[in-house]
Coordinates of C-alpha atoms and ligand atoms in Angstrom, one line a residue:
M525 CA 4.6 107.1 87.4
S526 CA 2.7 105.8 90.4
Q527 CA -0.2 103.4 90.0
P528 CA -3.0 104.6 87.7
R529 CA -6.3 104.8 89.6
T530 CA -8.3 102.3 87.7
D531 CA -10.8 102.3 90.5
L532 CA -12.0 105.8 89.6
A533 CA -14.7 106.1 87.0
P534 CA -14.4 109.0 84.5
G535 CA -15.4 112.2 86.2
R536 CA -15.2 110.8 89.8
F537 CA -12.7 112.2 92.3
P538 CA -11.2 110.3 95.3
A539 CA -13.4 110.3 98.4
D540 CA -10.8 112.1 100.5
F541 CA -10.2 114.8 97.9
T542 CA -9.8 118.4 99.2
W543 CA -12.3 120.7 97.6
G544 CA -11.8 124.4 98.3
T545 CA -11.9 128.0 97.2
A546 CA -9.1 130.5 97.5
T547 CA -8.6 134.2 98.3
A548 CA -5.8 136.5 99.4
A549 CA -5.8 139.1 102.2
Y550 CA -5.2 142.3 100.2
Q551 CA -7.7 141.3 97.6
I552 CA -10.7 140.9 99.9
E553 CA -10.2 142.2 103.5
G554 CA -10.3 146.0 103.3
A555 CA -10.1 147.6 106.7
V556 CA -6.5 148.6 105.9
R557 CA -6.2 151.1 108.7
E558 CA -8.0 149.1 111.4
D559 CA -6.8 147.4 114.6
G560 CA -3.2 148.5 114.2
R561 CA -2.5 147.1 110.7
G562 CA 0.7 148.5 109.2
V563 CA 1.1 149.8 105.7
S564 CA 1.8 147.2 102.9
I565 CA 3.5 147.8 99.6
W566 CA 0.1 147.3 98.0
D567 CA -1.4 150.2 99.9
R568 CA 1.4 152.4 98.8
F569 CA 1.4 151.2 95.2
S570 CA -2.4 151.3 94.7
H571 CA -2.5 154.8 96.1
T572 CA 0.2 156.0 93.7
P573 CA -1.5 157.6 90.7
G574 CA -1.4 155.5 87.5
K575 CA -0.5 152.2 89.0
T576 CA -3.8 150.4 89.1
H577 CA -6.8 150.4 86.8
N578 CA -9.1 153.3 87.6
G579 CA -6.9 154.1 90.7
D580 CA -8.6 151.2 92.5
T581 CA -7.2 150.3 95.9
G582 CA -7.9 147.5 98.5
D583 CA -9.0 150.0 101.1
V584 CA -12.5 148.4 101.2
A585 CA -12.2 145.5 98.8
C586 CA -14.9 143.0 99.7
D587 CA -14.9 144.2 103.4
H588 CA -14.2 140.6 104.4
Y589 CA -12.6 141.9 107.5
H590 CA -16.0 142.7 108.8
R591 CA -18.1 140.2 106.9
W592 CA -16.0 137.0 107.4
Q593 CA -18.8 135.2 109.2
G594 CA -21.1 135.7 106.3
D595 CA -18.3 134.7 104.0
I596 CA -18.0 131.4 105.8
E597 CA -21.7 130.9 105.1
L598 CA -20.9 131.4 101.4
M599 CA -18.4 128.6 101.6
R600 CA -20.9 126.3 103.4
R601 CA -23.3 126.8 100.5
L602 CA -20.5 125.6 98.2
H603 CA -20.1 122.5 100.4
V604 CA -16.3 123.0 100.2
N605 CA -14.2 121.2 102.9
A606 CA -11.3 123.6 102.7
Y607 CA -10.5 127.3 102.3
R608 CA -7.2 128.8 101.2
F609 CA -6.7 132.4 102.5
S610 CA -3.7 134.5 103.2
I611 CA -2.5 136.4 106.3
A612 CA -1.7 140.0 106.0
W613 CA 1.9 140.3 107.3
P614 CA 1.4 144.0 108.2
R615 CA -1.5 143.1 110.5
I616 CA 0.8 140.8 112.5
L617 CA 4.0 142.8 112.4
P618 CA 3.2 146.4 111.4
E619 CA 6.9 147.2 110.9
G620 CA 7.6 143.8 109.3
W621 CA 9.5 142.5 112.3
G622 CA 9.9 143.2 116.0
R623 CA 6.7 144.5 117.5
V624 CA 3.8 142.1 117.3
N625 CA 0.2 143.5 116.9
P626 CA -2.1 141.2 118.9
P627 CA -5.4 142.4 117.4
G628 CA -4.1 141.3 114.0
L629 CA -3.5 137.8 115.3
D630 CA -6.9 137.8 117.0
F631 CA -8.6 138.4 113.7
Y632 CA -7.2 135.3 112.1
D633 CA -7.7 133.3 115.3
R634 CA -11.4 134.0 115.1
L635 CA -11.5 133.2 111.4
V636 CA -9.8 129.9 111.9
D637 CA -12.1 128.9 114.7
G638 CA -15.1 129.9 112.6
L639 CA -13.9 127.8 109.7
L640 CA -13.3 124.8 111.9
A641 CA -16.7 125.1 113.5
A642 CA -18.2 125.1 110.0
G643 CA -16.2 121.9 109.1
I644 CA -13.9 123.8 106.7
T645 CA -10.2 123.1 106.9
P646 CA -8.1 126.3 106.8
W647 CA -5.2 126.3 104.3
V648 CA -3.1 129.3 105.2
T649 CA -0.7 131.2 102.8
L650 CA 1.8 133.3 104.7
Y651 CA 2.9 135.6 101.9
H652 CA 0.5 136.6 99.2
W653 CA 2.3 139.8 98.1
D654 CA 1.5 142.3 100.8
L655 CA 5.0 143.0 102.2
P656 CA 5.1 145.5 105.0
Q657 CA 6.1 148.8 103.5
A658 CA 8.7 149.3 106.3
L659 CA 10.6 146.3 104.9
E660 CA 10.5 147.7 101.4
D661 CA 11.9 150.9 102.8
R662 CA 14.9 148.9 104.1
G663 CA 15.5 147.4 100.6
G664 CA 12.6 145.0 100.1
W665 CA 13.1 141.5 98.7
P666 CA 16.6 142.3 97.2
N667 CA 17.7 142.6 100.8
P668 CA 18.4 139.2 102.4
D669 CA 17.3 140.5 105.7
T670 CA 13.7 140.4 104.4
S671 CA 14.1 136.6 104.2
K672 CA 15.0 136.5 107.9
A673 CA 12.1 138.8 108.7
F674 CA 9.8 136.4 106.9
A675 CA 11.0 133.5 109.1
E676 CA 10.3 135.6 112.2
Y677 CA 6.8 136.4 110.9
A678 CA 6.2 132.7 110.1
D679 CA 7.2 131.9 113.7
V680 CA 4.8 134.4 115.2
V681 CA 1.9 133.2 113.1
T682 CA 2.5 129.5 113.5
R683 CA 3.0 129.8 117.3
R684 CA -0.5 131.3 117.5
L685 CA -2.4 129.3 114.9
G686 CA -0.3 126.1 114.6
D687 CA -2.3 124.1 117.0
R688 CA -5.4 124.4 114.7
V689 CA -4.0 125.2 111.2
K690 CA -2.4 122.1 109.7
H691 CA -1.9 123.2 106.1
W692 CA 0.6 125.9 105.4
I693 CA 1.8 127.5 102.2
T694 CA 4.8 129.7 102.6
L695 CA 4.8 131.8 99.5
N696 CA 2.3 132.5 96.7
E697 CA 3.9 132.7 93.2
P698 CA 7.5 133.9 93.8
W699 CA 7.9 134.4 90.0
V700 CA 5.1 137.0 90.0
V701 CA 6.5 138.7 93.1
A702 CA 10.0 139.0 91.6
F703 CA 9.2 139.6 87.9
L704 CA 6.1 141.9 88.1
G705 CA 7.2 143.5 91.3
Y706 CA 10.9 144.2 90.7
F707 CA 11.5 143.6 86.9
T708 CA 8.6 145.2 85.0
G709 CA 7.2 147.2 88.0
E710 CA 3.6 146.3 87.1
H711 CA 3.0 145.1 90.6
A712 CA 4.0 146.5 94.0
P713 CA 6.5 147.8 94.8
G714 CA 6.7 148.9 91.2
R715 CA 10.5 148.8 90.8
K716 CA 11.9 148.4 87.3
E717 CA 15.3 146.9 88.2
P718 CA 15.9 143.9 86.0
E719 CA 19.2 143.2 87.8
S720 CA 17.2 142.7 91.0
Y721 CA 15.1 139.9 89.5
L722 CA 17.3 136.9 90.3
P723 CA 18.4 138.1 93.7
V724 CA 14.8 138.6 94.6
V725 CA 13.9 135.1 93.5
H726 CA 16.8 133.7 95.5
N727 CA 15.8 135.7 98.7
L728 CA 12.2 134.5 98.3
L729 CA 13.2 130.9 98.0
L730 CA 15.5 131.4 101.0
A731 CA 12.6 132.9 103.0
H732 CA 10.6 129.9 102.1
G733 CA 13.4 127.5 103.2
L734 CA 14.0 129.3 106.4
A735 CA 10.4 129.2 107.3
V736 CA 9.8 125.5 106.7
P737 CA 11.5 124.1 109.8
V738 CA 10.0 127.0 111.9
I739 CA 6.5 126.0 110.8
R740 CA 7.1 122.3 111.4
E741 CA 8.4 123.1 114.9
N742 CA 5.4 125.2 115.9
S743 CA 2.7 123.3 114.0
R744 CA 3.2 119.6 114.7
D745 CA 2.0 117.1 112.1
S746 CA 1.2 119.8 109.7
Q747 CA 1.5 119.8 105.9
V748 CA 3.9 122.4 104.5
G749 CA 4.2 123.5 100.9
I750 CA 4.8 126.4 98.5
T751 CA 2.6 127.6 95.7
L752 CA 4.1 128.3 92.3
N753 CA 2.5 129.8 89.2
L754 CA 3.4 127.2 86.6
T755 CA 2.7 127.1 82.9
H756 CA 3.3 124.4 80.3
A757 CA 5.5 125.7 77.5
Y758 CA 4.8 124.5 74.0
P759 CA 6.9 125.3 71.0
A760 CA 4.7 127.3 68.5
G761 CA 6.3 125.6 65.5
D762 CA 8.2 122.4 65.0
S763 CA 11.6 123.9 64.4
A764 CA 14.5 123.1 66.7
E765 CA 14.8 126.8 67.5
D766 CA 11.2 126.9 68.8
E767 CA 11.8 123.7 70.8
A768 CA 14.8 125.4 72.4
A769 CA 12.8 128.6 73.0
A770 CA 10.1 126.5 74.8
K771 CA 12.8 124.9 76.9
R772 CA 14.1 128.3 77.9
L773 CA 10.7 129.6 78.8
D774 CA 10.1 126.5 80.9
G775 CA 13.5 127.1 82.6
F776 CA 12.6 130.7 83.3
M777 CA 9.0 130.2 84.6
N778 CA 9.1 126.7 86.0
R779 CA 12.5 125.0 86.5
W780 CA 14.3 128.0 88.1
F781 CA 11.9 127.4 91.0
L782 CA 11.2 123.7 90.9
D783 CA 14.9 122.6 90.6
P784 CA 16.2 124.3 93.7
L785 CA 13.1 123.2 95.7
F786 CA 13.2 119.6 94.5
T787 CA 16.6 118.8 93.1
G788 CA 19.0 120.9 95.2
G789 CA 20.2 123.5 92.7
Y790 CA 19.4 126.0 89.9
P791 CA 19.2 124.5 86.4
R792 CA 22.6 124.4 84.6
D793 CA 21.2 125.4 81.1
M794 CA 19.5 128.5 82.6
I795 CA 22.6 129.5 84.6
D796 CA 24.2 129.7 81.2
V797 CA 21.3 131.6 79.7
F798 CA 21.2 134.2 82.6
G799 CA 25.0 134.5 82.6
S800 CA 26.2 137.4 84.7
W801 CA 22.7 138.0 86.0
V802 CA 23.0 135.1 88.3
P803 CA 23.8 136.4 91.8
S804 CA 26.5 134.9 94.0
F805 CA 25.1 133.3 97.1
D806 CA 26.2 131.0 99.9
E807 CA 26.1 127.4 98.8
S808 CA 24.5 126.4 102.1
D809 CA 21.4 128.4 100.9
L810 CA 20.6 125.5 98.6
G811 CA 20.3 123.1 101.5
V812 CA 17.9 125.5 103.2
I813 CA 15.8 126.0 100.0
G814 CA 15.6 122.3 99.3
A815 CA 13.9 121.4 102.7
P816 CA 11.5 118.4 101.9
L817 CA 7.9 119.5 101.4
D818 CA 4.6 117.7 101.9
F819 CA 3.0 119.1 98.8
L820 CA 3.6 121.4 95.8
G821 CA 0.9 124.0 95.3
V822 CA 0.2 124.7 91.6
N823 CA -1.6 127.8 90.3
Y824 CA -2.6 127.1 86.7
Y825 CA -4.5 129.4 84.4
S826 CA -3.0 129.1 81.0
P827 CA -0.2 127.5 78.9
S828 CA 2.5 129.3 76.8
F829 CA 3.1 128.9 73.1
V830 CA 6.4 130.3 72.3
Q831 CA 8.9 130.8 69.4
H832 CA 12.5 131.8 69.1
S833 CA 13.0 135.6 69.0
E834 CA 16.1 137.6 68.0
G835 CA 15.0 140.2 70.6
N836 CA 14.2 139.8 74.3
P837 CA 17.7 139.0 75.7
P838 CA 18.7 136.9 77.5
L839 CA 15.8 134.5 76.9
H840 CA 15.2 135.2 73.2
V841 CA 11.7 133.9 73.5
E842 CA 8.4 135.4 72.2
Q843 CA 4.9 134.3 73.2
V844 CA 2.6 133.5 70.3
R845 CA -1.1 134.1 70.3
V846 CA -2.7 130.9 69.0
D847 CA -6.3 130.4 67.9
G848 CA -8.7 129.5 70.7
E849 CA -10.9 130.8 73.5
Y850 CA -9.5 133.6 75.7
T851 CA -10.7 134.8 79.1
D852 CA -11.2 138.5 80.1
M853 CA -7.6 138.5 81.2
G854 CA -6.5 137.6 77.6
W855 CA -5.4 134.2 78.8
L856 CA -5.9 131.2 76.5
V857 CA -8.3 128.5 77.8
Y858 CA -6.4 125.2 77.4
P859 CA -7.2 122.5 79.8
Q860 CA -4.8 120.0 78.2
G861 CA -2.1 122.3 79.5
L862 CA -3.1 121.5 83.0
Y863 CA -3.0 117.7 82.3
D864 CA 0.4 118.0 80.6
L865 CA 1.8 120.2 83.5
L866 CA 0.6 117.8 86.2
T867 CA 1.9 114.7 84.6
R868 CA 5.2 116.4 83.8
L869 CA 5.6 117.6 87.5
H870 CA 4.9 114.1 88.7
R871 CA 7.4 112.5 86.2
D872 CA 10.2 115.0 86.6
Y873 CA 10.0 116.0 90.3
S874 CA 7.7 113.5 92.0
P875 CA 6.5 115.8 94.8
A876 CA 4.9 113.8 97.7
A877 CA 1.6 115.4 96.7
I878 CA 0.3 118.1 94.4
V879 CA -2.5 120.5 95.1
I880 CA -4.1 122.9 92.7
T881 CA -4.1 126.0 94.9
E882 CA -5.6 128.2 92.2
N883 CA -7.5 127.7 88.9
G884 CA -10.3 129.8 87.5
A885 CA -11.3 132.4 84.9
A886 CA -12.3 136.0 84.6
Y887 CA -15.3 136.9 82.5
P888 CA -17.3 140.2 82.4
D889 CA -20.4 139.1 84.3
E890 CA -23.6 141.1 84.3
P891 CA -25.1 142.1 87.6
P892 CA -27.6 139.7 89.1
V893 CA -31.1 139.5 87.8
E894 CA -33.6 138.0 90.2
G895 CA -30.8 136.6 92.2
R896 CA -29.1 134.8 89.3
V897 CA -25.8 135.4 87.5
H898 CA -25.4 133.4 84.4
D899 CA -21.7 132.7 83.6
P900 CA -21.7 129.7 81.2
K901 CA -18.1 130.3 80.1
R902 CA -16.8 130.1 83.6
V903 CA -18.7 126.9 84.2
E904 CA -17.2 125.5 81.0
Y905 CA -13.7 126.6 82.2
Y906 CA -14.1 124.8 85.5
A907 CA -15.6 121.7 84.0
S908 CA -12.9 121.3 81.4
H909 CA -10.0 121.9 83.8
L910 CA -11.5 119.6 86.5
D911 CA -11.8 117.0 83.8
A912 CA -8.1 117.4 83.0
A913 CA -7.2 117.2 86.7
Q914 CA -9.3 114.1 87.1
R915 CA -7.6 112.4 84.1
A916 CA -4.3 113.2 85.7
I917 CA -5.4 111.5 88.9
R918 CA -6.5 108.4 87.0
D919 CA -3.2 108.4 85.3
G920 CA -1.4 108.2 88.6
V921 CA -0.6 111.8 89.6
P922 CA -0.9 112.3 93.4
L923 CA -3.2 115.3 93.0
R924 CA -4.9 115.7 96.4
G925 CA -6.9 118.9 96.1
Y926 CA -8.4 121.7 94.1
F927 CA -9.0 125.3 95.1
A928 CA -11.2 127.4 92.8
W929 CA -10.0 131.0 92.3
S930 CA -11.9 132.7 93.7
L931 CA -14.6 132.5 96.3
M932 CA -15.8 135.9 95.3
D933 CA -15.0 138.7 92.9
N934 CA -12.2 140.8 94.4
F935 CA -9.4 143.3 93.9
E936 CA -7.4 141.9 90.9
W937 CA -4.2 143.6 91.6
A938 CA -3.2 146.1 88.9
F939 CA -6.5 145.4 87.2
G940 CA -8.4 146.7 90.2
Y941 CA -12.1 145.7 90.3
S942 CA -12.3 145.4 86.5
K943 CA -11.8 141.6 86.4
R944 CA -14.2 139.2 88.0
F945 CA -13.0 135.7 89.0
G946 CA -15.6 134.9 91.7
L947 CA -17.9 132.0 92.2
Y948 CA -19.9 134.8 93.9
Y949 CA -20.6 138.1 92.3
V950 CA -19.8 141.1 94.4
D951 CA -21.7 144.4 94.0
Y952 CA -19.0 146.9 95.0
E953 CA -21.6 149.6 95.9
T954 CA -23.5 147.5 98.4
L955 CA -20.9 144.7 98.9
E956 CA -23.7 142.2 98.5
R957 CA -22.6 138.7 97.3
T958 CA -24.7 136.7 94.8
I959 CA -23.9 133.2 93.9
K960 CA -23.1 132.7 90.1
D961 CA -24.1 129.7 88.1
S962 CA -20.5 128.6 88.4
G963 CA -20.9 128.6 92.2
L964 CA -24.1 126.5 91.9
W965 CA -22.4 124.1 89.5
Y966 CA -19.2 123.8 91.7
S967 CA -21.3 123.2 94.8
R968 CA -22.9 120.2 93.1
V969 CA -19.6 118.8 91.9
V970 CA -18.2 119.1 95.4
A971 CA -21.3 117.6 97.0
E972 CA -21.2 114.6 94.6
G973 CA -17.5 114.3 94.4
Q974 CA -17.7 114.0 90.6
L975 CA -18.2 116.2 87.5
V976 CA -21.9 116.9 86.8
P977 CA -23.3 118.2 83.4
T978 CA -22.7 121.9 82.9
E979 CA -26.3 122.3 81.5
S980 CA -27.5 121.4 85.0
V981 CA -27.3 125.0 86.1
A982 CA -28.3 126.8 82.9
Ligands
FCB792 C1 -2.8 134.7 90.6 C2 -2.8 135.3 92.0 C3 -4.2 135.6 92.6 C4 -5.1 136.1 91.5 C5 -5.1 135.2 90.3 C6 -6.0 135.6 89.2 O1 -1.6 135.0 90.0 O2 -2.1 134.4 92.9 O3 -4.0 136.4 93.7 O4 -4.9 137.4 91.3 O5 -3.8 135.2 89.8

């Protein structure tokens, strides 16, 4: 553990803390056929009947592509000093590699300049799930050429933006990409090929590792990291079997990613659990994957309570629904899980810095009445999780920033527009944005650099 921050009063955050909100290209941009953008796997998937709630697609989404200037104003109103967004790979390289599409780069160039002019630091995610369909047609992530294509894409983007963007996130949530995209097929590209799961994870981590030196070369003095979706795994009961099940879930969701990134190899116990599923690969890949990082991005929503199961090979783990509050996604609200996760990451991996790159909650909001959207449960969610984050900082975790998911309601992947995560409410008929009470509350927290009473916005 590094030094506890005894200088910080309860509820107060460090003066240089990064306060932001986050979005992703396909979830907000729309304009999918504009300015030479190529087709992504999410265009194809969402247009395939039965894949998303209500057949919703990102064709229009929040129309951010045309409304980005107004959206910067929304951020200003929140007083945030940072904004995490992703770049749509098919806008930059419509076929995934080779031919560059200049108007795609121009869009992000304008956005970056607009943010900087507003005093908002851009944090750019290179891959938030919208793989060019042309690459999927050549095999997608199971094909190691996709990792090389990613490094090429990272090169093109960082050459253009690297002078002004100094915070880079290579990938968003590789577990979700591999598991939901290629194992269960709930996400694009919708493949149900369990045997592809571990090769996809490996190729994603390799893509990340290949891109890191490219980014550092093109964007001098920048901070480079990766974002993982991490959970804290608790045994549901106190049997040794449940303990072991929790350790396996932790291995599956957390350590299979953290170990190669921070300790140079995949976890031994999980290699045994996965057995013949583990792909063969070149040992030198591990050196590439383990390139030192400036920060670890953590997306935290909910913990996992698990028990041993006779089914579900090879993990033999079952999630248990415990008593408590659940969000509209059916995710348990459990802020202590964030504290336990952060302190554990610091203890076991000691990344140079940790940044919460996503945290937030979906609740079924009512449309605005007289310009107000009351969302007390979301305010509580943010308050309790920021409190957990603040306690972790006081206890010595090098947590440097927090990004609320999300700036505004948006296309929630397979759930379409049915789940609202925004600090701003979006009317999908008019595309009008209205600040929610959670946005008003967050703006006060950010402005004061400390937690403020949740009743202050009621
Ligand atoms: C995360 C994704 C993000 C958003 C939130 C709710 O897994 O990174 O795009 O959908 O969940």
